Amino acid sequence: MKRKRIRYIGYYDIPKSTQNREFSPAATNFMTYLSSVIVEEGYDVEIVSMSPTLGKQPMFGNFVNLSQHLSLKTFFSIGSCNNICRRIDIHLLRLQMFLYLFFTMRKDDVVIVYHSLNYARLFINLRKVLNFRFILQVCEIYQDVTSNIAKKLKIDEYSIFNKCDAYIFSNDLLRDKIDPEHRLESVIIYGIYKQNIPAKSSFNDHKIHVVYAGTLDINKGGAAAAAAAAAELDSRFHIHILGFGGKKQIETIQDIINNHHGDCELSYEGLLQGEEFISFMRKCDIGLSTQIPNATFNDTSFPSKVLNYLSLGLKVVSVRMKALEVSKISDELFYINSNEAKDIAKGVEIAADSISKSATILSDLDKSLHTNIRTFLSGIE
């Protein structure tokens, strides 16, 4: 029997790719995991990436088979030599994406779109001319994260929420806000459930290694708060900051590290990807999710790093968030009431003396997801 193809749209690239395309490690890992689940349920998945190259030279698009039933389509990108080139590149990529889907999609094809403001309008328009099955994956509402969004994009964001046939949400609260009457089919996926990891290793220094891995964005505040906690911990601990961000954001973290003179070690490890990231994380003991606790976006976003930590065998210290508290992994987390340095340090010390049982709950969630995805997709076709 021929396998049905599902297209999965997002910003995606292979770690350490020679094309050096822009992507979010958290989103890419999520897409890889969900794609593997869909493949295991009997579908072919074609990831269609609108990621531009970060290099200054043009980069041709290509089609790559990542595995037997998983492929990746990328488009020509002119390069990011300056701001003008970057703006032209965004419009060029949108045009290529539109034309590719317009000429290759058939009636009732299933398309999963990872929500992004950069191509929301594209799919609003594409829906007017093509009759495809549109699943929107929403992990956060962007205008809740930052106020620096044009009014037109804010309108587009809520407009696309009403153009799809079904949803994939990252938490229950997000579903209740976007589809309060639950009128459309939806599935909730907190993040990566599958534990497919090498044996635990160590730095061989008898320290307790604490890690923050994620965005350095000052609007979310997690990286700076994690680094500041080092001042409240003793010599038993070492805090590592891993993450991605702009030049100024990296400089801010490095300034905190350079001005740190406490007993706890503090270091910035840069951006690690793929096997290098997994290998490093398996040497750590505790993961930090320390974003600003009272921020508006906390009501609708689920920190993907929490599932990444758990799937890699780490205990998790997190600020208290309703999206986490109502989730099925809530009992596995060590909550703190603020992202102040003293509260983070106290949470780390409690976690260090506790035992984690996350492997069992993640295994159960992975099995349930396969069942839910099977039912969900069969109802969409």
mmCIF file of C-alpha atoms in Angstrom:
data_model
loop_
_atom_site.group_PDB
_atom_site.id
_atom_site.type_symbol
_atom_site.label_atom_id
_atom_site.label_comp_id
_atom_site.label_asym_id
_atom_site.label_seq_id
_atom_site.Cartn_x
_atom_site.Cartn_y
_atom_site.Cartn_z
ATOM 1 C CA MET A 1 0.000 0.000 0.000
ATOM 2 C CA LYS A 2 1.363 3.409 -0.979
ATOM 3 C CA ARG A 3 2.249 5.651 1.947
ATOM 4 C CA LYS A 4 0.497 9.018 2.101
ATOM 5 C CA ARG A 5 2.811 12.050 2.100
ATOM 6 C CA ILE A 6 2.557 14.829 4.654
ATOM 7 C CA ARG A 7 4.379 18.118 4.150
ATOM 8 C CA TYR A 8 5.795 19.821 7.235
ATOM 9 C CA ILE A 9 6.605 23.547 6.857
ATOM 10 C CA GLY A 10 9.063 25.362 9.102
ATOM 11 C CA TYR A 11 12.526 26.829 9.577
ATOM 12 C CA TYR A 12 14.679 23.716 9.523
ATOM 13 C CA ASP A 13 18.223 22.678 8.765
ATOM 14 C CA ILE A 14 20.532 19.773 9.509
ATOM 15 C CA PRO A 15 22.975 20.477 12.369
ATOM 16 C CA LYS A 16 26.405 21.529 11.034
ATOM 17 C CA SER A 17 25.056 21.669 7.491
ATOM 18 C CA THR A 18 27.376 23.186 4.883
ATOM 19 C CA GLN A 19 24.450 25.399 3.847
ATOM 20 C CA ASN A 20 24.523 27.159 7.240
ATOM 21 C CA ARG A 21 20.839 28.039 7.203
ATOM 22 C CA GLU A 22 18.976 29.899 9.929
ATOM 23 C CA PHE A 23 16.983 27.730 12.313
ATOM 24 C CA SER A 24 15.998 27.367 15.951
ATOM 25 C CA PRO A 25 17.557 24.285 17.575
ATOM 26 C CA ALA A 26 14.485 23.794 19.789
ATOM 27 C CA ALA A 27 12.059 23.993 16.849
ATOM 28 C CA THR A 28 14.232 21.762 14.666
ATOM 29 C CA ASN A 29 14.488 19.112 17.383
ATOM 30 C CA PHE A 30 10.717 19.256 17.880
ATOM 31 C CA MET A 31 10.092 18.909 14.130
ATOM 32 C CA THR A 32 12.526 15.995 13.889
ATOM 33 C CA TYR A 33 10.804 14.175 16.734
ATOM 34 C CA LEU A 34 7.260 14.745 15.466
ATOM 35 C CA SER A 35 8.329 13.733 11.948
ATOM 36 C CA SER A 36 9.708 10.457 13.304
ATOM 37 C CA VAL A 37 6.417 9.738 15.085
ATOM 38 C CA ILE A 38 4.431 10.437 11.894
ATOM 39 C CA VAL A 39 6.776 8.218 9.857
ATOM 40 C CA GLU A 40 6.369 5.396 12.388
ATOM 41 C CA GLU A 41 2.616 5.694 11.921
ATOM 42 C CA GLY A 42 2.959 4.865 8.221
ATOM 43 C CA TYR A 43 3.362 8.223 6.450
ATOM 44 C CA ASP A 44 6.107 9.820 4.378
ATOM 45 C CA VAL A 45 7.147 13.267 5.621
ATOM 46 C CA GLU A 46 8.617 16.007 3.463
ATOM 47 C CA ILE A 47 9.979 18.887 5.524
ATOM 48 C CA VAL A 48 9.831 22.094 3.482
ATOM 49 C CA SER A 49 12.154 24.705 4.950
ATOM 50 C CA MET A 50 12.063 28.433 4.301
ATOM 51 C CA SER A 51 15.341 28.974 6.146
ATOM 52 C CA PRO A 52 17.734 31.491 4.555
ATOM 53 C CA THR A 53 21.473 30.936 4.563
ATOM 54 C CA LEU A 54 23.400 32.906 7.167
ATOM 55 C CA GLY A 55 26.440 33.027 4.914
ATOM 56 C CA LYS A 56 27.290 35.941 2.655
ATOM 57 C CA GLN A 57 27.368 33.800 -0.473
ATOM 58 C CA PRO A 58 24.277 32.558 -2.362
ATOM 59 C CA MET A 59 23.184 29.013 -1.594
ATOM 60 C CA PHE A 60 21.177 26.828 -3.959
ATOM 61 C CA GLY A 61 18.239 24.870 -2.647
ATOM 62 C CA ASN A 62 18.132 21.112 -2.828
ATOM 63 C CA PHE A 63 16.178 17.996 -1.955
ATOM 64 C CA VAL A 64 17.752 15.591 0.538
ATOM 65 C CA ASN A 65 16.569 12.209 1.782
ATOM 66 C CA LEU A 66 17.206 12.288 5.536
ATOM 67 C CA SER A 67 15.987 8.705 5.981
ATOM 68 C CA GLN A 68 13.866 6.167 4.112
ATOM 69 C CA HIS A 69 10.593 8.053 4.597
ATOM 70 C CA LEU A 70 11.797 11.525 5.604
ATOM 71 C CA SER A 71 13.083 14.207 3.226
ATOM 72 C CA LEU A 72 14.065 17.892 3.312
ATOM 73 C CA LYS A 73 13.348 20.531 0.665
ATOM 74 C CA THR A 74 15.212 23.867 0.783
ATOM 75 C CA PHE A 75 15.186 26.872 -1.560
ATOM 76 C CA PHE A 76 17.692 29.209 -3.197
ATOM 77 C CA SER A 77 18.925 31.900 -0.797
ATOM 78 C CA ILE A 78 20.923 34.938 -1.956
ATOM 79 C CA GLY A 79 22.904 35.284 1.279
ATOM 80 C CA SER A 80 22.934 37.779 4.134
ATOM 81 C CA CYS A 81 25.694 40.168 3.108
ATOM 82 C CA ASN A 82 23.680 43.178 4.401
ATOM 83 C CA ASN A 83 20.191 44.224 5.557
ATOM 84 C CA ILE A 84 18.985 44.845 2.008
ATOM 85 C CA CYS A 85 20.018 41.343 0.939
ATOM 86 C CA ARG A 86 18.288 39.840 3.955
ATOM 87 C CA ARG A 87 15.025 41.620 3.191
ATOM 88 C CA ILE A 88 15.139 40.600 -0.465
ATOM 89 C CA ASP A 89 15.953 37.046 0.592
ATOM 90 C CA ILE A 90 12.862 36.800 2.811
ATOM 91 C CA HIS A 91 10.568 37.867 -0.064
ATOM 92 C CA LEU A 92 12.362 35.567 -2.515
ATOM 93 C CA LEU A 93 12.020 32.592 -0.184
ATOM 94 C CA ARG A 94 8.320 33.302 0.322
ATOM 95 C CA LEU A 95 7.803 33.412 -3.446
ATOM 96 C CA GLN A 96 9.669 30.127 -3.963
ATOM 97 C CA MET A 97 7.696 28.462 -1.169
ATOM 98 C CA PHE A 98 4.387 29.665 -2.632
ATOM 99 C CA LEU A 99 5.205 28.519 -6.168
ATOM 100 C CA TYR A 100 6.592 25.162 -5.024
ATOM 101 C CA LEU A 101 3.484 24.329 -3.003
ATOM 102 C CA PHE A 102 1.103 25.760 -5.617
ATOM 103 C CA PHE A 103 2.473 23.562 -8.405
ATOM 104 C CA THR A 104 3.142 20.368 -6.411
ATOM 105 C CA MET A 105 0.235 20.061 -3.996
ATOM 106 C CA ARG A 106 -2.864 18.087 -4.841
ATOM 107 C CA LYS A 107 -6.376 18.347 -3.499
ATOM 108 C CA ASP A 108 -6.682 17.176 0.114
ATOM 109 C CA ASP A 109 -2.899 16.967 0.663
ATOM 110 C CA VAL A 110 -2.100 17.294 4.361
ATOM 111 C CA VAL A 111 0.240 20.138 5.363
ATOM 112 C CA ILE A 112 1.521 20.842 8.868
ATOM 113 C CA VAL A 113 2.685 24.440 9.276
ATOM 114 C CA TYR A 114 4.909 25.398 12.192
ATOM 115 C CA HIS A 115 3.472 28.803 13.112
ATOM 116 C CA SER A 116 5.647 31.749 12.028
ATOM 117 C CA LEU A 117 4.803 35.383 11.330
ATOM 118 C CA ASN A 118 7.228 35.335 8.400
ATOM 119 C CA TYR A 119 4.936 33.181 6.284
ATOM 120 C CA ALA A 120 1.518 33.536 7.953
ATOM 121 C CA ARG A 121 0.215 35.744 5.112
ATOM 122 C CA LEU A 122 1.608 33.272 2.544
ATOM 123 C CA PHE A 123 -0.598 30.469 3.870
ATOM 124 C CA ILE A 124 -3.605 32.748 4.286
ATOM 125 C CA ASN A 125 -3.323 33.505 0.554
ATOM 126 C CA LEU A 126 -2.452 29.934 -0.430
ATOM 127 C CA ARG A 127 -5.574 28.705 1.311
ATOM 128 C CA LYS A 128 -7.660 30.946 -0.970
ATOM 129 C CA VAL A 129 -6.482 29.133 -4.111
ATOM 130 C CA LEU A 130 -5.760 25.575 -2.956
ATOM 131 C CA ASN A 131 -7.971 23.099 -1.149
ATOM 132 C CA PHE A 132 -5.495 21.338 1.131
ATOM 133 C CA ARG A 133 -5.817 19.972 4.653
ATOM 134 C CA PHE A 134 -4.172 22.613 6.830
ATOM 135 C CA ILE A 135 -2.810 21.706 10.294
ATOM 136 C CA LEU A 136 -1.339 24.637 12.211
ATOM 137 C CA GLN A 137 1.264 23.870 14.867
ATOM 138 C CA VAL A 138 1.222 26.615 17.497
ATOM 139 C CA CYS A 139 3.853 26.660 20.231
ATOM 140 C CA GLU A 140 3.361 30.273 21.282
ATOM 141 C CA ILE A 141 1.531 33.458 20.339
ATOM 142 C CA TYR A 142 4.298 35.775 19.177
ATOM 143 C CA GLN A 143 2.588 39.040 20.076
ATOM 144 C CA ASP A 144 2.424 37.766 23.658
ATOM 145 C CA VAL A 145 6.212 37.345 23.665
ATOM 146 C CA THR A 146 7.148 40.759 22.297
ATOM 147 C CA SER A 147 5.350 44.042 21.635
ATOM 148 C CA ASN A 148 7.752 44.869 18.798
ATOM 149 C CA ILE A 149 5.448 43.476 16.098
ATOM 150 C CA ALA A 150 3.803 45.484 13.334
ATOM 151 C CA LYS A 151 0.030 45.863 13.576
ATOM 152 C CA LYS A 152 -0.460 44.070 10.241
ATOM 153 C CA LEU A 153 1.471 41.023 11.508
ATOM 154 C CA LYS A 154 -0.592 40.965 14.688
ATOM 155 C CA ILE A 155 -3.723 40.817 12.550
ATOM 156 C CA ASP A 156 -2.181 38.080 10.388
ATOM 157 C CA GLU A 157 -1.319 36.031 13.462
ATOM 158 C CA TYR A 158 -4.899 35.772 14.663
ATOM 159 C CA SER A 159 -6.200 35.522 11.107
ATOM 160 C CA ILE A 160 -4.226 32.360 10.389
ATOM 161 C CA PHE A 161 -5.553 30.794 13.590
ATOM 162 C CA ASN A 162 -8.970 30.839 11.906
ATOM 163 C CA LYS A 163 -7.859 29.497 8.515
ATOM 164 C CA CYS A 164 -6.740 25.990 9.464
ATOM 165 C CA ASP A 165 -8.567 22.648 9.682
ATOM 166 C CA ALA A 166 -6.854 21.391 12.835
ATOM 167 C CA TYR A 167 -4.236 22.312 15.395
ATOM 168 C CA ILE A 168 -1.157 20.970 17.101
ATOM 169 C CA PHE A 169 -0.692 22.839 20.395
ATOM 170 C CA SER A 170 2.204 22.814 22.852
ATOM 171 C CA ASN A 171 -0.088 23.074 25.884
ATOM 172 C CA ASP A 172 -3.723 23.002 26.988
ATOM 173 C CA LEU A 173 -3.906 26.706 27.864
ATOM 174 C CA LEU A 174 -2.908 27.650 24.324
ATOM 175 C CA ARG A 175 -5.754 25.553 22.934
ATOM 176 C CA ASP A 176 -8.222 27.170 25.331
ATOM 177 C CA LYS A 177 -7.166 30.651 24.197
ATOM 178 C CA ILE A 178 -7.101 30.057 20.419
ATOM 179 C CA ASP A 179 -9.947 27.534 20.153
ATOM 180 C CA PRO A 180 -11.934 27.955 23.383
ATOM 181 C CA GLU A 181 -14.911 25.939 22.120
ATOM 182 C CA HIS A 182 -12.636 23.153 20.833
ATOM 183 C CA ARG A 183 -14.427 23.329 17.496
ATOM 184 C CA LEU A 184 -11.526 21.797 15.540
ATOM 185 C CA GLU A 185 -9.538 18.618 15.996
ATOM 186 C CA SER A 186 -6.340 19.154 17.947
ATOM 187 C CA VAL A 187 -3.532 17.283 19.646
ATOM 188 C CA ILE A 188 -1.341 18.488 22.515
ATOM 189 C CA ILE A 189 2.412 17.835 22.320
ATOM 190 C CA TYR A 190 4.519 19.381 25.067
ATOM 191 C CA GLY A 191 7.784 18.589 23.333
ATOM 192 C CA ILE A 192 10.156 15.658 22.810
ATOM 193 C CA TYR A 193 9.142 12.596 24.825
ATOM 194 C CA LYS A 194 11.391 9.925 23.397
ATOM 195 C CA GLN A 195 14.539 9.087 25.326
ATOM 196 C CA ASN A 196 17.063 8.002 22.715
ATOM 197 C CA ILE A 197 20.261 8.928 24.476
ATOM 198 C CA PRO A 198 23.753 7.567 25.154
ATOM 199 C CA ALA A 199 24.811 6.332 28.582
ATOM 200 C CA LYS A 200 25.278 8.927 31.286
ATOM 201 C CA SER A 201 28.811 10.348 31.410
ATOM 202 C CA SER A 202 30.505 12.997 33.539
ATOM 203 C CA PHE A 203 33.084 15.768 33.638
ATOM 204 C CA ASN A 204 35.031 13.707 36.246
ATOM 205 C CA ASP A 205 35.375 16.645 38.624
ATOM 206 C CA HIS A 206 32.903 15.529 41.333
ATOM 207 C CA LYS A 207 30.799 18.663 40.818
ATOM 208 C CA ILE A 208 27.070 18.979 40.261
ATOM 209 C CA HIS A 209 26.672 20.385 36.765
ATOM 210 C CA VAL A 210 23.745 22.715 36.143
ATOM 211 C CA VAL A 211 22.856 23.874 32.632
ATOM 212 C CA TYR A 212 20.687 26.508 30.979
ATOM 213 C CA ALA A 213 20.209 25.676 27.292
ATOM 214 C CA GLY A 214 18.106 27.967 25.153
ATOM 215 C CA THR A 215 17.636 31.476 23.882
ATOM 216 C CA LEU A 216 19.716 34.351 25.224
ATOM 217 C CA ASP A 217 16.825 36.733 24.443
ATOM 218 C CA ILE A 218 16.637 39.411 27.145
ATOM 219 C CA ASN A 219 12.831 39.570 26.708
ATOM 220 C CA LYS A 220 12.610 36.075 28.196
ATOM 221 C CA GLY A 221 15.369 36.671 30.742
ATOM 222 C CA GLY A 222 16.208 33.017 31.358
ATOM 223 C CA ALA A 223 19.905 32.975 30.486
ATOM 224 C CA ALA A 224 20.840 36.046 32.551
ATOM 225 C CA ALA A 225 18.865 34.758 35.558
ATOM 226 C CA ALA A 226 20.563 31.366 35.349
ATOM 227 C CA ALA A 227 23.995 32.974 35.201
ATOM 228 C CA ALA A 228 23.217 35.260 38.148
ATOM 229 C CA ALA A 229 22.346 32.227 40.307
ATOM 230 C CA ALA A 230 26.014 31.208 40.343
ATOM 231 C CA ALA A 231 26.666 33.893 42.958
ATOM 232 C CA GLU A 232 24.367 32.031 45.383
ATOM 233 C CA LEU A 233 25.825 28.534 44.958
ATOM 234 C CA ASP A 234 28.924 27.026 46.530
ATOM 235 C CA SER A 235 31.909 25.212 45.052
ATOM 236 C CA ARG A 236 29.970 21.936 44.625
ATOM 237 C CA PHE A 237 28.270 23.408 41.572
ATOM 238 C CA HIS A 238 29.143 24.491 38.031
ATOM 239 C CA ILE A 239 26.584 26.421 35.927
ATOM 240 C CA HIS A 240 26.892 26.175 32.144
ATOM 241 C CA ILE A 241 25.108 28.542 29.751
ATOM 242 C CA LEU A 242 24.399 27.157 26.279
ATOM 243 C CA GLY A 243 22.429 29.179 23.819
ATOM 244 C CA PHE A 244 21.826 31.164 20.705
ATOM 245 C CA GLY A 245 21.423 34.905 20.324
ATOM 246 C CA GLY A 246 22.758 38.061 18.755
ATOM 247 C CA LYS A 247 26.128 39.627 19.413
ATOM 248 C CA LYS A 248 24.835 41.965 22.147
ATOM 249 C CA GLN A 249 23.018 39.124 23.905
ATOM 250 C CA ILE A 250 26.161 37.004 23.962
ATOM 251 C CA GLU A 251 28.181 39.943 25.234
ATOM 252 C CA THR A 252 25.687 40.443 28.078
ATOM 253 C CA ILE A 253 26.163 36.848 29.237
ATOM 254 C CA GLN A 254 29.933 37.080 28.916
ATOM 255 C CA ASP A 255 29.930 40.289 30.993
ATOM 256 C CA ILE A 256 28.045 38.501 33.789
ATOM 257 C CA ILE A 257 30.566 35.659 33.668
ATOM 258 C CA ASN A 258 33.570 37.997 33.648
ATOM 259 C CA ASN A 259 32.212 39.812 36.724
ATOM 260 C CA HIS A 260 31.473 36.608 38.632
ATOM 261 C CA HIS A 261 33.847 35.912 41.509
ATOM 262 C CA GLY A 262 31.946 33.342 43.582
ATOM 263 C CA ASP A 263 32.838 29.745 44.461
ATOM 264 C CA CYS A 264 30.443 28.217 41.927
ATOM 265 C CA GLU A 265 31.985 27.929 38.479
ATOM 266 C CA LEU A 266 30.194 29.732 35.648
ATOM 267 C CA SER A 267 30.881 29.319 31.928
ATOM 268 C CA TYR A 268 29.369 30.066 28.523
ATOM 269 C CA GLU A 269 29.649 27.100 26.159
ATOM 270 C CA GLY A 270 28.281 28.711 23.003
ATOM 271 C CA LEU A 271 25.753 26.997 20.734
ATOM 272 C CA LEU A 272 26.093 23.213 20.579
ATOM 273 C CA GLN A 273 24.091 21.110 18.139
ATOM 274 C CA GLY A 274 23.322 17.501 17.328
ATOM 275 C CA GLU A 275 25.476 14.815 18.895
ATOM 276 C CA GLU A 276 27.791 17.401 20.430
ATOM 277 C CA PHE A 277 24.831 18.924 22.291
ATOM 278 C CA ILE A 278 23.513 15.546 23.462
ATOM 279 C CA SER A 279 26.954 14.426 24.629
ATOM 280 C CA PHE A 280 27.443 17.618 26.639
ATOM 281 C CA MET A 281 23.981 17.498 28.208
ATOM 282 C CA ARG A 282 24.463 13.891 29.315
ATOM 283 C CA LYS A 283 27.340 15.109 31.491
ATOM 284 C CA CYS A 284 25.016 17.506 33.310
ATOM 285 C CA ASP A 285 22.704 16.820 36.241
ATOM 286 C CA ILE A 286 20.155 19.648 36.433
ATOM 287 C CA GLY A 287 18.510 21.792 33.748
ATOM 288 C CA LEU A 288 17.208 25.311 34.330
ATOM 289 C CA SER A 289 14.059 26.914 32.911
ATOM 290 C CA THR A 290 14.345 30.377 34.432
ATOM 291 C CA GLN A 291 12.447 32.782 32.199
ATOM 292 C CA ILE A 292 10.573 35.767 33.618
ATOM 293 C CA PRO A 293 7.712 34.148 35.598
ATOM 294 C CA ASN A 294 5.047 36.863 35.273
ATOM 295 C CA ALA A 295 5.542 37.554 31.548
ATOM 296 C CA THR A 296 2.414 37.550 29.382
ATOM 297 C CA PHE A 297 3.718 34.778 27.128
ATOM 298 C CA ASN A 298 3.898 32.336 30.041
ATOM 299 C CA ASP A 299 0.113 31.912 29.855
ATOM 300 C CA THR A 300 0.289 30.512 26.327
ATOM 301 C CA SER A 301 3.792 29.101 25.794
ATOM 302 C CA PHE A 302 5.322 25.862 26.991
ATOM 303 C CA PRO A 303 9.114 26.012 27.460
ATOM 304 C CA SER A 304 10.410 23.312 25.122
ATOM 305 C CA LYS A 305 13.672 23.137 27.041
ATOM 306 C CA VAL A 306 11.827 21.431 29.921
ATOM 307 C CA LEU A 307 11.043 18.372 27.780
ATOM 308 C CA ASN A 308 14.523 18.459 26.252
ATOM 309 C CA TYR A 309 16.064 18.314 29.713
ATOM 310 C CA LEU A 310 13.806 15.478 30.838
ATOM 311 C CA SER A 311 14.382 13.479 27.656
ATOM 312 C CA LEU A 312 18.127 13.753 28.251
ATOM 313 C CA GLY A 313 17.827 12.458 31.805
ATOM 314 C CA LEU A 314 18.248 15.742 33.695
ATOM 315 C CA LYS A 315 16.281 16.942 36.714
ATOM 316 C CA VAL A 316 14.519 20.229 35.980
ATOM 317 C CA VAL A 317 14.266 23.394 38.054
ATOM 318 C CA SER A 318 11.628 25.699 36.573
ATOM 319 C CA VAL A 319 9.795 28.890 37.421
ATOM 320 C CA ARG A 320 6.181 28.213 38.302
ATOM 321 C CA MET A 321 3.993 28.501 35.197
ATOM 322 C CA LYS A 322 0.354 27.517 34.817
ATOM 323 C CA ALA A 323 1.074 25.756 31.508
ATOM 324 C CA LEU A 324 3.520 23.491 33.337
ATOM 325 C CA GLU A 325 1.424 23.043 36.464
ATOM 326 C CA VAL A 326 -1.575 21.688 34.520
ATOM 327 C CA SER A 327 0.602 19.409 32.354
ATOM 328 C CA LYS A 328 1.207 15.699 32.825
ATOM 329 C CA ILE A 329 4.879 16.272 33.687
ATOM 330 C CA SER A 330 4.208 18.699 36.537
ATOM 331 C CA ASP A 331 5.105 16.238 39.301
ATOM 332 C CA GLU A 332 8.555 15.698 37.775
ATOM 333 C CA LEU A 333 9.600 19.353 38.095
ATOM 334 C CA PHE A 334 11.199 21.313 40.917
ATOM 335 C CA TYR A 335 9.347 24.630 40.996
ATOM 336 C CA ILE A 336 10.665 28.005 42.066
ATOM 337 C CA ASN A 337 8.458 31.046 42.619
ATOM 338 C CA SER A 338 10.711 33.611 40.920
ATOM 339 C CA ASN A 339 13.798 33.804 38.746
ATOM 340 C CA GLU A 340 15.733 35.680 41.414
ATOM 341 C CA ALA A 341 19.206 34.269 42.013
ATOM 342 C CA LYS A 342 18.469 33.058 45.568
ATOM 343 C CA ASP A 343 15.294 31.228 44.531
ATOM 344 C CA ILE A 344 17.049 29.529 41.615
ATOM 345 C CA ALA A 345 19.935 28.465 43.852
ATOM 346 C CA LYS A 346 17.527 27.036 46.440
ATOM 347 C CA GLY A 347 15.719 25.069 43.743
ATOM 348 C CA VAL A 348 19.018 23.709 42.434
ATOM 349 C CA GLU A 349 20.060 22.555 45.902
ATOM 350 C CA ILE A 350 16.726 20.763 46.447
ATOM 351 C CA ALA A 351 16.915 19.080 43.034
ATOM 352 C CA ALA A 352 20.510 17.987 43.672
ATOM 353 C CA ASP A 353 19.369 15.973 46.707
ATOM 354 C CA SER A 354 16.345 14.407 44.969
ATOM 355 C CA ILE A 355 15.712 11.448 42.671
ATOM 356 C CA SER A 356 14.162 11.817 39.208
ATOM 357 C CA LYS A 357 11.600 9.377 37.781
ATOM 358 C CA SER A 358 11.083 11.171 34.479
ATOM 359 C CA ALA A 359 11.913 8.158 32.274
ATOM 360 C CA THR A 360 8.613 6.455 33.101
ATOM 361 C CA ILE A 361 6.332 9.434 32.408
ATOM 362 C CA LEU A 362 8.140 10.247 29.146
ATOM 363 C CA SER A 363 7.794 6.665 27.934
ATOM 364 C CA ASP A 364 4.058 6.782 28.671
ATOM 365 C CA LEU A 365 3.668 10.126 26.884
ATOM 366 C CA ASP A 366 5.546 8.840 23.818
ATOM 367 C CA LYS A 367 3.256 5.799 23.555
ATOM 368 C CA SER A 368 0.167 7.977 23.982
ATOM 369 C CA LEU A 369 1.394 10.389 21.310
ATOM 370 C CA HIS A 370 1.646 7.622 18.733
ATOM 371 C CA THR A 371 -1.955 6.647 19.423
ATOM 372 C CA ASN A 372 -3.138 10.275 19.390
ATOM 373 C CA ILE A 373 -1.294 11.138 16.153
ATOM 374 C CA ARG A 374 -2.683 8.047 14.427
ATOM 375 C CA THR A 375 -6.257 9.009 15.357
ATOM 376 C CA PHE A 376 -5.673 12.706 14.686
ATOM 377 C CA LEU A 377 -4.265 12.283 11.169
ATOM 378 C CA SER A 378 -6.832 9.705 10.139
ATOM 379 C CA GLY A 379 -9.549 12.181 11.124
ATOM 380 C CA ILE A 380 -7.952 14.975 9.057
ATOM 381 C CA GLU A 381 -7.531 13.078 5.789
#
